[in-house]
Coordinates of C-alpha atoms in Angstrom, one line a residue:
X1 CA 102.8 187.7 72.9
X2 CA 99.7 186.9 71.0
X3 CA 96.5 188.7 72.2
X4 CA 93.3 187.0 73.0
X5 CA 91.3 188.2 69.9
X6 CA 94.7 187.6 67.8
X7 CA 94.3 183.8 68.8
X8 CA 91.0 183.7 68.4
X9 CA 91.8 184.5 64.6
X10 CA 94.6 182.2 64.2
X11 CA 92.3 179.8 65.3
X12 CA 89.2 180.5 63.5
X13 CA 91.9 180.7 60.3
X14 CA 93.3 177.3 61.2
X15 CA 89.9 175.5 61.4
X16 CA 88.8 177.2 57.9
X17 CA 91.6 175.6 56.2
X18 CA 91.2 172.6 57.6
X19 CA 87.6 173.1 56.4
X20 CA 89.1 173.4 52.8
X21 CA 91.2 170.0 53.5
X22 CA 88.4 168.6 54.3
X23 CA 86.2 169.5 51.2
X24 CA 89.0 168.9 49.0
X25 CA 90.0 165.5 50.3
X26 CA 85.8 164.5 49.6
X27 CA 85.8 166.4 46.3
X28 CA 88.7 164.3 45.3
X29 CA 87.1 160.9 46.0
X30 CA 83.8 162.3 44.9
X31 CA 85.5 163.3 41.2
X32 CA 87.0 159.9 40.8
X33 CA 83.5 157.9 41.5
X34 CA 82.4 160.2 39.0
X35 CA 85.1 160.0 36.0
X36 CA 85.9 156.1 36.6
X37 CA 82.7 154.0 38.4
X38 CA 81.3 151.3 36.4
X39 CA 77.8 153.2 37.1
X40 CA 78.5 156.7 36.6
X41 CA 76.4 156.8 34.5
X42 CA 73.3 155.6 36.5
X43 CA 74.1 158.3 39.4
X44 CA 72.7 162.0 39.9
X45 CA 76.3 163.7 40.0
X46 CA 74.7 167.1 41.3
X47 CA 72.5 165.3 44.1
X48 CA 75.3 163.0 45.4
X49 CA 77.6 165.7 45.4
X50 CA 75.1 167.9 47.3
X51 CA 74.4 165.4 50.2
X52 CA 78.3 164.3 50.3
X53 CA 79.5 167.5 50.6
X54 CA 77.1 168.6 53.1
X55 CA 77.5 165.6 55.4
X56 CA 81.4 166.4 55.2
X57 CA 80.9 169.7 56.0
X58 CA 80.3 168.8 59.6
X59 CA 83.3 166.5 59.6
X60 CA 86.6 168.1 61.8
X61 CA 88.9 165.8 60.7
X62 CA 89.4 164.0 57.3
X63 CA 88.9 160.8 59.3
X64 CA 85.4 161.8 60.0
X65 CA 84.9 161.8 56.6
X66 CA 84.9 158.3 56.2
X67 CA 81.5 157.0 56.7
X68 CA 80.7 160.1 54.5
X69 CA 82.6 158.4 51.9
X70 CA 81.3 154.8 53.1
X71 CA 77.7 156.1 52.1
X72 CA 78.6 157.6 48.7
X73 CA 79.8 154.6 47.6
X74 CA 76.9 153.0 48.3
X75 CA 75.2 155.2 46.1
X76 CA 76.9 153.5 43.2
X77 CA 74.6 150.6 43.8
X78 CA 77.9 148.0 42.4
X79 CA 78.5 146.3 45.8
X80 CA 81.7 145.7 45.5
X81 CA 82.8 148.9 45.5
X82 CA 84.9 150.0 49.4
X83 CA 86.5 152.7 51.4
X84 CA 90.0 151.3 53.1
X85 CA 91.2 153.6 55.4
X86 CA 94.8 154.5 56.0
X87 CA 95.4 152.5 58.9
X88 CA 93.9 149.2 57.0
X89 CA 95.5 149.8 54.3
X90 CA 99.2 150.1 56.4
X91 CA 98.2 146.5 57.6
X92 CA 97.5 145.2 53.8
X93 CA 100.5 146.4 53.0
X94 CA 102.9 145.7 55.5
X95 CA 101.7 141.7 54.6
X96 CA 100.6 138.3 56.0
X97 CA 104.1 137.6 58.5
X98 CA 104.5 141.7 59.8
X99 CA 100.7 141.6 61.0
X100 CA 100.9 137.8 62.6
X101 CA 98.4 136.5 60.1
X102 CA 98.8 132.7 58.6
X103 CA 100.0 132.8 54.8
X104 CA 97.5 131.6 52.4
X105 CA 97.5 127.6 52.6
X106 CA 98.0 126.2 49.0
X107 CA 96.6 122.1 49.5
X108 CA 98.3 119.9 46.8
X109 CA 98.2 116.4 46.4
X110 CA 97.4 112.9 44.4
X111 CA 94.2 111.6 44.6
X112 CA 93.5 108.0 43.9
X113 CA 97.4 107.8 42.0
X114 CA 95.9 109.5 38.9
X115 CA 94.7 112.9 39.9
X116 CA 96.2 116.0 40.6
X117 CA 94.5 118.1 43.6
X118 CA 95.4 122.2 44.2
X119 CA 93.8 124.8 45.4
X120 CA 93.8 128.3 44.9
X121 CA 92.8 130.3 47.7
X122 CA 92.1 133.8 48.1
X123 CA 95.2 136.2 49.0
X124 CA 94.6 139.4 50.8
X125 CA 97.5 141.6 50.8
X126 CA 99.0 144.4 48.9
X127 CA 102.4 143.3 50.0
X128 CA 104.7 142.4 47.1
X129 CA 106.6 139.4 48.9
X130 CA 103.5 138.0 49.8
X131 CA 102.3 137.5 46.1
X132 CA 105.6 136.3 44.7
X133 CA 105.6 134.0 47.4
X134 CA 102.0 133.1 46.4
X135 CA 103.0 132.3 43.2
X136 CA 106.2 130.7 43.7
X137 CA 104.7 128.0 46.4
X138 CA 101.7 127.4 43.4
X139 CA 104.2 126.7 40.7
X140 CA 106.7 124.7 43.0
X141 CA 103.1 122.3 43.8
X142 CA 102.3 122.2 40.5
X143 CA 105.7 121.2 38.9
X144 CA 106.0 118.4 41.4
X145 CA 102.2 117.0 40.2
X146 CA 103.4 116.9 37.1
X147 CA 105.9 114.9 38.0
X148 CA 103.7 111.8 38.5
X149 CA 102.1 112.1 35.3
X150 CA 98.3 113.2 36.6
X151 CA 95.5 111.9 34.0
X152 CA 93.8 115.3 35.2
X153 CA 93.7 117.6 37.3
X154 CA 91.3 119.4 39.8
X155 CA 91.7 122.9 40.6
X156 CA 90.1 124.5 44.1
X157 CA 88.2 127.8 44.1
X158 CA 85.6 126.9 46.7
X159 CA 85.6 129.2 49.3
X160 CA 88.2 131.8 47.5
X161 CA 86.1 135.3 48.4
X162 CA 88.5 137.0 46.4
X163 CA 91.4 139.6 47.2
X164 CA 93.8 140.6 44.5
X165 CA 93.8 139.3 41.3
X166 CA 97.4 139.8 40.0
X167 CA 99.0 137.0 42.4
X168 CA 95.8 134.6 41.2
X169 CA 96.0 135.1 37.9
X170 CA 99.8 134.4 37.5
X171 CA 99.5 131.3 39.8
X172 CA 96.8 129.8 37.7
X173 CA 98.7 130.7 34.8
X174 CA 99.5 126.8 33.5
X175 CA 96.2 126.4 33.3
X176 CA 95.0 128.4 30.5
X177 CA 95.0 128.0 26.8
X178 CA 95.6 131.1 25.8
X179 CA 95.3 135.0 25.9
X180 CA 92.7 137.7 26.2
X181 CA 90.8 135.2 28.1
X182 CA 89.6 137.5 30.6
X183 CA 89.0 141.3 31.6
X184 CA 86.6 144.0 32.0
X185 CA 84.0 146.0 30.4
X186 CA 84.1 149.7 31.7
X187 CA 81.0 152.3 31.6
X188 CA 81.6 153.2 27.7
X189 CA 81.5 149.9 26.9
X190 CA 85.3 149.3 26.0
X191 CA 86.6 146.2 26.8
X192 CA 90.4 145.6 28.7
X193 CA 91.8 141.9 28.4
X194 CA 94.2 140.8 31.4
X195 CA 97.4 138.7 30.4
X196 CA 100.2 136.9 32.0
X197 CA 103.8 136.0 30.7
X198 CA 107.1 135.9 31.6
X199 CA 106.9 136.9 35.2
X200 CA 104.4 140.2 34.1
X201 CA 100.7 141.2 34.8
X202 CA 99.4 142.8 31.7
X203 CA 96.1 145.3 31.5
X204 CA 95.7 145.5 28.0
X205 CA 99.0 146.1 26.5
X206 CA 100.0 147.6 29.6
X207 CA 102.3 145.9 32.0
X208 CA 101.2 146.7 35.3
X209 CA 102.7 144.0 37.7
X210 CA 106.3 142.8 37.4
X211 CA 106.9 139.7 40.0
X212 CA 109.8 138.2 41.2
X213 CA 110.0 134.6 41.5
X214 CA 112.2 131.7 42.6
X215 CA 110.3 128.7 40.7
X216 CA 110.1 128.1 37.3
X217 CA 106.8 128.3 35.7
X218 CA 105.2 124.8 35.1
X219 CA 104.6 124.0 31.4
X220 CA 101.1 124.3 30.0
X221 CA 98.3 122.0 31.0
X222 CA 96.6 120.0 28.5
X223 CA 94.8 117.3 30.3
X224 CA 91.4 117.5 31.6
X225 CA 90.7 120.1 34.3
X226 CA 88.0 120.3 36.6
X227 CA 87.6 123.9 38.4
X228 CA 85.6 123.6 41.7
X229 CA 83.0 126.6 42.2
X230 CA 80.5 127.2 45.1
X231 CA 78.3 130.1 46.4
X232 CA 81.3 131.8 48.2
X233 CA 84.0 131.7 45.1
X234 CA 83.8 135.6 44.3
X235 CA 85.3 138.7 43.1
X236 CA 89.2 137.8 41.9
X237 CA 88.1 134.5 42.3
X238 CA 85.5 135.1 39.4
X239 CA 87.7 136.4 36.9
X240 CA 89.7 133.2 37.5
X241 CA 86.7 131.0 37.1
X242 CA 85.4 133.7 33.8
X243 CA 88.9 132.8 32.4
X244 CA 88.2 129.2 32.4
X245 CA 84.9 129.7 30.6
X246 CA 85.0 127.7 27.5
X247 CA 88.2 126.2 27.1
X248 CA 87.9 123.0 25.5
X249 CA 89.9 121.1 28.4
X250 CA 87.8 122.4 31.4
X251 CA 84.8 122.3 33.1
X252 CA 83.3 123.9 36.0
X253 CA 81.8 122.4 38.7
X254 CA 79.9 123.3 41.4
X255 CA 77.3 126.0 41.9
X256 CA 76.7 129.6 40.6
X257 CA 79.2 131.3 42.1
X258 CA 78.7 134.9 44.6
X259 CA 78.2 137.3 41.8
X260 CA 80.6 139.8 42.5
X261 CA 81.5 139.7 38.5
X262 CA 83.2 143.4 38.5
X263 CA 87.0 144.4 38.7
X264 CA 87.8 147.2 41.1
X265 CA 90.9 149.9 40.8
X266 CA 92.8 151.0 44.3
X267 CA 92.7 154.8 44.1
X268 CA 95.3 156.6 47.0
X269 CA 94.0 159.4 48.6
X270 CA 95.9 162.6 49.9
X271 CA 95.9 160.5 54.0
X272 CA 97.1 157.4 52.7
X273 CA 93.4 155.7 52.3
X274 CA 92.4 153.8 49.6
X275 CA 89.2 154.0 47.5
X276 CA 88.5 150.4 45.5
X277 CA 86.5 151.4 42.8
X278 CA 84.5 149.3 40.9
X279 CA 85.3 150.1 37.4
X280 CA 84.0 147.3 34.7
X281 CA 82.2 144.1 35.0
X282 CA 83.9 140.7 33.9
X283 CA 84.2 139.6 30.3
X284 CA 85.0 136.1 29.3
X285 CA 86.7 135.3 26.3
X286 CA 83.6 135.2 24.1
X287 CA 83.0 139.0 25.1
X288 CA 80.1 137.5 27.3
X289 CA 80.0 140.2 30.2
X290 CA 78.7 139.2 33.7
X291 CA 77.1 142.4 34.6
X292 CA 74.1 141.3 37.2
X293 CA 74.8 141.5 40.7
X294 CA 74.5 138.2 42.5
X295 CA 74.0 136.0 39.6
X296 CA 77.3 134.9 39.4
X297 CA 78.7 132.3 36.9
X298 CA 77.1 128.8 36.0
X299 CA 78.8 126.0 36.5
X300 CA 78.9 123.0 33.5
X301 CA 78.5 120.4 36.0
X302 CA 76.0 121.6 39.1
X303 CA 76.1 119.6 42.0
X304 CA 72.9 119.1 45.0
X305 CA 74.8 120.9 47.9
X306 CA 73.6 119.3 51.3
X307 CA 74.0 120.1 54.8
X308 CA 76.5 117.5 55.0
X309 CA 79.9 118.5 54.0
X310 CA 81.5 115.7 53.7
X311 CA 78.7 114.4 51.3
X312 CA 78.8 117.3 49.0
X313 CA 82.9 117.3 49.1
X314 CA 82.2 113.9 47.7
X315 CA 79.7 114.6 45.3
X316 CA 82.2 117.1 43.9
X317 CA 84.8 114.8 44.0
X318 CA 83.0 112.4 42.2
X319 CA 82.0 114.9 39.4
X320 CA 85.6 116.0 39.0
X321 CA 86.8 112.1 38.6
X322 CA 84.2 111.4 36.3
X323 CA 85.1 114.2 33.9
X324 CA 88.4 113.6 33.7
X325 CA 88.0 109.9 33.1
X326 CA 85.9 110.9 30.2
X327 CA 82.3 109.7 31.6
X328 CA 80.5 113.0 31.8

């Protein structure tokens, strides 16, 4: 049988390594904000680390250490940076049909009997069926466009807030001229170009992404492309619209996009949570980095956005026709 004051130390022993969970688990998140953020740099290590540590101390339970976490990342000052618990990050995971969600909706179709319409809309979910079928539903659209022989084609970013970038990039694919189009610039200045080919995800020479697909990849596009933009195309959806950035067949149209120009790493923690670091800001292919926060990217064409959306579908519509039919 245990005595009183016997428990009382069991407990008291129990609760101080749980204290040492604790501090570890925020040391951990605190040491890779400091070794890989974008702003590093820009912080006061010592003094973050002094006000994180002490507002975990009073934490009981690691997940009491969240908004701790929440409010050091703020500190970074990148806003794009986020803390994804465990439970959220189950959800991502598990994918679009386990949690009842509707799949992205890829729209597809001939306008006027000469040009191709898709969009590309944003895919949240870390679930690897999800993005192969992502891709595979993109390229089975595209290959029957092409089919009829478009004079151009107009690709769909409005209203794409972002999500993961390895399912987008392989979709859109077709589209792009060539490599090392895109990537990121990290804190020491040292630039990583994302690539695509044969079914793999390259970061740098790296490949990180290896996808599995039932569709064959449409052959590359050479005709006129216009890439719809607005205020809400962001994140991912920027490094698509980066990548497009001066190749000779494209223009953008639109509005500056959100200005959430930065690439963010997933980073697992001990509990299953993730931290989405923001590590680099966007580089296009010129070596142009997009480093100010809410600037976003210009378009070539701008449109007058009105309160009517039906009007200023049309005005895009009308500036995506005209380009391809040679007249801006």
């Amino acid at each position: 049988m245990v005595t009183a004051s016997l428990a009382a130390v069991l407990f008291s022993t129990r609760v101080s390594a749980q204290k040492d969970s604790i501090q570890q688990y925020v040391s951990r998140a605190l040491d890779i904000m400091k070794h890989k953020s974008v702003n590093k740099s820009k912080v006061n290590w010592e003094e973050l680390s002094r006000i994180t540590l002490d507002d975990a101390s009073k934490a009981r339970t690691i997940k009491e250490t969240y908004p701790v976490l929440e409010k050091a990342l703020q500190s970074l000052d990148d806003s794009h940076s986020k803390f994804y618990p465990e439970d959220v990050v189950r959800q991502y995971t598990l994918g679009y049909k386990a949690t009842g969600q509707e799949f992205p909706v890829i729209d597809s179709k001939m306008l006027e009997n000469r040009y191709a319409y898709i969009s590309l809309p944003n895919i949240g979910s870390f679930n690897k069926d999800d993005w192969n079928l992502y891709i595979t539903t993109f390229y089975s659209k595209v290959n029957e466009l092409q089919k009829q022989k478009p004079k151009g084609w107009i690709v769909d970013l409005r209203d794409n807030y972002g999500g993961m970038l390895y399912p987008m990039y392989a979709a859109a694919a077709p589209f792009f001229d060539r490599k090392n189009i895109v990537g990121t610039k990290d804190a020491e200045g040292s630039i990583e170009y994302f690539n695509y080919k044969d079914g793999k995800f390259y970061e740098g020479s790296t490949a990180t992404q290896l996808f599995h697909l039932k569709e064959k990849q449409p052959k590359l596009i050479k005709t006129p492309v216009a890439v719809l933009v607005n205020k809400i195309t962001g994140s991912s959806a920027e490094f698509i619209t980066a990548a497009f950035v001066g190749q000779k067949n494209v223009k953008l149209i639109g509005v500056n996009t959100q200005g959430l120009t930065s690439g963010n790493q997933e980073y697992k923690l001990s509990d299953g949570s993730f931290l989405v670091l923001t590590i680099g800001n966007i580089v296009d292919r010129t070596g142009k980095e997009y480093h100010i926060i809410g600037e976003g990217i210009s378009p070539d064409i701008r449109i007058e956005k009105t309160d009517d959306k039906a009007k200023t579908n049309e005005s895009y519509m009308n500036k995506a026709f005209g380009y391809i039919d040679g007249k801006l």
